[in-house]
Amino acid sequence: MARQAQASIKLKDVAKAAGVSQGTASNVFSKPDLVREEVRDHVLTVARELGYAGPSVTGRLLRQGRVNAVGVAAIEPLSYFFEDLWARQLMAEISDICDARGAGVALVSARSDERLDWNIQSALVDGFILLCVEGGERLVEITRQRQLPYVALAIGAEDQSIPAIGVDNRAGARVAAEHLLALGHRRFGIVSTMLKDSHAGRANQALVRQARYSTSRDRALGYWDALEAAGIDIDGVPVFGTLEDEASTHKAMAEMFAVKVVPTAILAMSDKIAMWAVDWLFRSGRTVPGDVSVVGFDGVPEGAVATPKLTTMAQPMTEIARLAVEAALEGRQVEGRRVLSTELVVRESTAPPKA
């Protein structure tokens, strides 16, 4: 029998060549127990001779209308899902939930505009979880075109129609500052997550209030709310932006402590920044919390085993992941903005200032 090109062979061709119905040929591949052994062997032999490997799994899933998988997309390289502490924790929670449901997870990088359309349109998923939307308007647009359920894990986007899950960053930051104030601290420094692209260094109030990234802006506003309520002039509280890496955090700390009167308490806008700040303090000969108290934000697992164990505002990551998976996988669409609360977790990195 002449061998045809595999790409051109279809199930109906196998059935015809084997002298069986298309239904019988289909059962050979999908429900083999329903077919007599001699018929099954004959059909498989003909299929091999024709170069037919079996029905398309993709096609079958699409015909069923579900693939039992959720897509997680970000305007970051794929390494972001594994290197960023917050994203890594979130992915662990999403994976646990999907594992329990027998569902899959597909990571989608939206870093390249040239590949964005293809990456989103070709993803075999039932819905999408978008890790960030600020600066990712095109990501949202393309995702909407798929007409699949989706939810963004950010609440700062200007487009109020984007279904989103997030935390009350301003309220959480206010609680973090109030914790340090209750311990007796009066001299503060703020080390910020990214305020705008490529900016690192000292930031004035105007820059902070006009920050591109709402998470950074809202956390600063929360700190300021608490400090002003305590009678502290926020103009005297230094704010240093970082690029959310070790080098820019260390540089920010060096500048912040290159003055005569230094902070006794650091408000760090993420746990990873807080831990880098602690590292710099140790390298400079200072103790934590003896000389300087440090409080982070996010509640990543690494903070619980750091030295010292990190005081932080913990996000409800399990709940965020559960709501996100239900929205993307089960079509339980989030309406508007779902805002969750953070929780103060007091550990070893905060204490009263020295007398």
XYZ file of C-alpha atoms in Angstrom:
355
model
C 0.000 0.000 0.000
C 1.427 3.346 -0.960
C 2.340 5.492 1.994
C 0.730 8.979 1.969
C 2.025 12.079 3.690
C 1.069 11.851 7.381
C -0.295 15.392 7.493
C -2.868 14.553 4.800
C -4.128 11.318 6.385
C -7.392 11.568 8.257
C -9.358 9.070 10.297
C -11.824 8.552 7.449
C -8.912 7.499 5.206
C -7.858 4.880 7.738
C -11.434 3.591 8.043
C -11.817 3.315 4.273
C -8.500 1.525 3.807
C -9.272 -0.874 6.659
C -12.790 -1.555 5.436
C -14.507 -0.455 8.650
C -16.827 2.372 9.576
C -15.395 5.692 10.735
C -17.062 5.112 14.119
C -15.243 1.795 14.533
C -11.931 3.416 13.548
C -12.556 6.195 16.054
C -13.238 3.687 18.830
C -9.932 1.940 18.075
C -8.112 5.097 19.212
C -10.460 6.497 21.846
C -12.369 3.455 23.193
C -10.298 0.391 22.231
C -12.125 -1.931 24.663
C -15.254 -1.615 22.536
C -13.540 -3.106 19.447
C -12.745 -6.789 18.883
C -9.030 -7.492 19.172
C -8.583 -8.708 15.577
C -10.385 -5.643 14.189
C -8.391 -3.316 16.451
C -5.086 -4.837 15.377
C -6.068 -4.620 11.701
C -7.032 -0.931 11.950
C -3.832 -0.056 13.829
C -1.742 -1.884 11.223
C -3.415 0.039 8.396
C -2.969 3.300 10.324
C 0.773 2.659 10.724
C 1.128 1.853 7.028
C -0.616 5.103 6.120
C 1.480 7.088 8.593
C -1.513 8.037 10.757
C -0.500 8.596 14.388
C -3.987 9.035 15.793
C -6.676 11.708 16.135
C -5.632 15.230 17.105
C -5.816 15.701 20.844
C -6.129 19.441 20.276
C -9.014 18.996 17.904
C -10.829 16.655 20.263
C -10.459 19.034 23.173
C -11.669 21.988 21.142
C -14.712 20.025 19.954
C -15.518 19.261 23.583
C -15.412 22.983 24.355
C -13.083 22.598 27.351
C -9.430 21.757 27.794
C -9.402 21.803 31.636
C -6.500 24.213 31.842
C -5.953 27.783 32.974
C -3.559 30.214 31.320
C -1.455 32.535 33.494
C -0.112 35.504 31.536
C 2.166 38.399 32.448
C 3.905 41.226 30.618
C 7.179 39.755 31.816
C 9.612 37.102 30.574
C 8.779 33.545 31.596
C 11.564 33.657 34.196
C 9.377 36.090 36.175
C 7.084 33.238 37.211
C 10.007 31.495 38.924
C 12.268 34.339 40.101
C 9.826 36.871 41.569
C 8.915 35.842 45.119
C 5.304 37.062 44.916
C 4.692 35.493 41.487
C 6.324 32.249 42.595
C 4.115 32.015 45.674
C 1.029 32.799 43.617
C 1.943 30.157 41.029
C 2.422 27.603 43.813
C -1.066 28.342 45.139
C -2.623 28.223 41.655
C -0.809 24.957 40.905
C -2.017 23.342 44.134
C -5.616 24.274 43.357
C -5.366 23.044 39.773
C -3.668 19.812 40.901
C -6.561 19.131 43.268
C -8.976 19.577 40.356
C -6.943 17.592 37.868
C -6.481 20.721 35.751
C -3.440 22.041 33.916
C -1.627 25.382 33.985
C -0.145 27.093 30.932
C 2.342 29.948 31.375
C 2.023 32.665 28.742
C 4.641 35.369 28.298
C 3.308 38.645 26.909
C 6.712 40.339 26.979
C 7.051 40.485 23.185
C 4.450 42.587 21.358
C 5.313 40.731 18.168
C 4.324 37.401 19.711
C 1.556 38.608 22.011
C -1.357 37.926 19.651
C -0.113 34.444 18.822
C 0.743 33.522 22.416
C -2.713 34.467 23.683
C -4.745 33.278 20.697
C -3.010 29.899 20.481
C -3.058 29.047 24.194
C -5.171 25.928 24.819
C -6.919 27.099 27.985
C -10.413 27.650 29.345
C -9.597 31.098 30.716
C -6.808 33.453 31.735
C -5.320 34.879 34.905
C -3.426 38.095 34.132
C -0.755 38.820 36.721
C -0.519 42.516 35.931
C -2.367 44.921 33.695
C -0.728 48.279 34.367
C 1.343 48.842 31.268
C -0.275 45.774 29.753
C -3.293 47.285 28.044
C -2.550 45.318 24.889
C -2.520 42.094 26.908
C -6.017 42.825 28.188
C -7.241 43.762 24.722
C -5.991 40.530 23.116
C -7.280 38.442 26.002
C -10.734 39.945 25.617
C -10.695 39.019 21.937
C -10.458 35.341 22.902
C -13.882 35.742 24.535
C -12.832 33.439 27.353
C -13.211 34.128 31.081
C -10.328 36.156 32.496
C -9.385 38.026 35.626
C -6.547 40.434 36.446
C -4.648 40.243 39.713
C -4.295 43.993 40.051
C -6.804 46.687 40.908
C -4.968 49.795 39.764
C -5.836 49.783 36.070
C -7.757 52.827 34.898
C -10.212 50.668 32.942
C -12.822 49.916 35.596
C -14.448 47.282 33.378
C -11.496 44.911 33.833
C -12.517 42.172 36.299
C -9.861 42.222 38.999
C -8.830 40.703 42.300
C -6.407 42.496 44.578
C -5.713 43.729 48.066
C -6.300 47.059 49.736
C -2.704 48.272 49.485
C -3.369 51.622 51.105
C -5.088 50.146 54.160
C -2.405 47.464 54.513
C 0.424 49.983 54.335
C -1.296 52.140 56.931
C -1.414 49.176 59.349
C 2.305 48.487 58.746
C 3.223 52.062 59.654
C 0.882 52.047 62.643
C 2.657 48.947 63.948
C 6.000 50.752 63.935
C 4.463 53.872 65.437
C 2.977 51.796 68.270
C 6.470 50.477 69.015
C 7.621 54.086 69.481
C 9.356 54.836 66.175
C 9.363 58.437 64.916
C 12.085 58.385 62.238
C 11.087 56.494 59.107
C 12.365 55.700 55.653
C 10.348 54.244 52.767
C 11.895 51.905 50.193
C 9.543 51.598 47.270
C 8.660 49.095 44.599
C 8.877 50.539 41.091
C 7.300 53.968 40.749
C 7.804 54.343 37.023
C 9.856 52.541 34.417
C 13.622 52.820 34.926
C 13.388 55.191 37.901
C 15.499 54.499 40.961
C 16.590 56.884 43.695
C 15.072 59.601 45.818
C 11.472 60.443 45.005
C 9.502 63.515 46.031
C 5.801 63.554 46.843
C 4.800 64.666 43.358
C 6.578 61.751 41.726
C 5.046 59.272 44.165
C 1.520 60.616 43.758
C 1.871 60.439 39.961
C 3.512 56.999 39.977
C 2.816 54.790 36.978
C 2.269 51.784 39.206
C -0.702 52.059 41.535
C 0.591 49.476 44.009
C 3.611 51.669 44.796
C 1.508 54.816 44.953
C -1.182 53.328 47.194
C 1.287 51.806 49.631
C 3.063 55.147 49.970
C -0.262 56.881 50.567
C -1.086 54.344 53.274
C 2.226 54.933 55.039
C 1.676 58.680 54.834
C -1.871 58.366 56.210
C -0.561 56.760 59.389
C 2.457 59.039 59.769
C 0.452 62.232 59.296
C -2.157 61.011 61.784
C 0.703 60.602 64.278
C 1.849 64.176 63.675
C 4.905 63.325 61.579
C 5.789 65.668 58.714
C 5.910 63.371 55.684
C 8.124 65.849 53.828
C 10.858 64.749 56.210
C 10.335 61.043 55.472
C 12.688 59.970 52.669
C 11.211 57.834 49.878
C 13.566 55.925 47.615
C 12.365 54.108 44.530
C 14.007 50.881 43.387
C 14.016 48.724 40.281
C 12.957 45.880 42.573
C 16.394 44.310 42.515
C 19.213 43.931 45.022
C 21.528 46.532 43.483
C 19.028 49.404 43.445
C 17.756 48.492 46.917
C 21.267 48.523 48.358
C 21.943 51.852 46.644
C 18.731 53.312 48.070
C 19.683 52.174 51.567
C 23.185 53.596 51.239
C 21.802 57.021 50.261
C 19.140 56.922 52.959
C 21.736 56.268 55.672
C 24.359 58.687 54.331
C 23.015 61.438 56.605
C 23.535 62.438 60.220
C 20.058 61.557 61.491
C 19.019 58.176 60.076
C 15.735 56.255 60.240
C 15.070 53.806 63.044
C 12.377 52.084 60.972
C 12.139 51.054 57.315
C 8.838 50.611 55.502
C 9.600 48.329 52.561
C 6.928 47.918 49.884
C 7.675 44.238 49.289
C 9.213 41.405 51.248
C 12.064 40.939 48.803
C 12.982 44.630 49.127
C 12.723 44.308 52.905
C 15.104 41.337 52.945
C 17.593 43.126 50.688
C 17.331 46.143 53.017
C 18.080 43.918 56.027
C 21.065 42.475 54.181
C 22.437 45.965 53.544
C 21.937 46.936 57.182
C 23.871 43.884 58.340
C 26.663 44.623 55.867
C 26.876 48.187 57.150
C 27.344 46.968 60.716
C 23.832 47.655 61.931
C 21.501 45.228 63.675
C 17.866 44.400 62.933
C 15.768 45.115 64.885
C 18.256 46.513 67.397
C 19.332 49.529 65.364
C 16.658 49.533 62.669
C 13.279 47.843 62.443
C 12.077 46.638 59.029
C 8.585 45.698 57.910
C 7.790 44.202 54.504
C 4.684 43.603 52.437
C 3.254 40.484 50.706
C 3.867 37.637 53.143
C 6.037 35.411 50.936
C 7.252 32.148 52.526
C 10.904 33.234 52.384
C 10.173 35.969 54.936
C 9.204 33.403 57.560
C 12.636 31.749 57.422
C 14.752 34.875 56.890
C 17.223 36.150 59.498
C 15.599 37.784 61.333
C 12.151 36.448 60.501
C 10.361 39.242 58.690
C 7.431 41.242 60.011
C 5.122 41.823 57.055
C 1.662 42.594 55.714
C 0.554 39.220 54.333
C -1.683 38.978 51.305
C -4.345 36.218 51.363
C -2.625 34.325 48.550
C -4.656 31.127 48.863
C -7.905 33.077 48.577
C -6.601 35.176 45.683
C -5.547 32.034 43.822
C -8.851 30.261 44.527
C -10.939 33.153 43.232
C -8.699 33.543 40.199
C -8.862 29.854 39.253
C -12.638 29.775 39.710
C -12.964 32.785 37.433
C -10.637 31.463 34.717
C -11.379 27.742 34.878
C -15.009 27.614 35.894
C -16.233 30.862 34.374
C -17.229 32.375 37.729
C -16.550 35.839 36.408
C -15.461 38.430 38.940
C -17.656 41.494 38.685
C -15.714 44.752 38.887
C -13.049 44.940 41.576
C -12.769 42.320 44.336
C -10.653 43.905 47.065
C -9.306 41.715 49.877
C -7.665 42.659 53.157
C -4.083 42.054 54.246
C -2.976 40.843 57.668
C -0.156 42.095 59.871
C 2.218 39.229 60.743
C 4.585 40.310 63.522
C 7.865 38.412 63.669
C 11.441 39.289 64.635
C 12.402 42.234 62.408
C 10.534 44.915 64.362
C 11.053 46.134 67.927
C 10.971 49.402 69.881
C 13.751 51.869 68.978
C 16.763 52.183 71.231
C 16.321 54.696 74.004
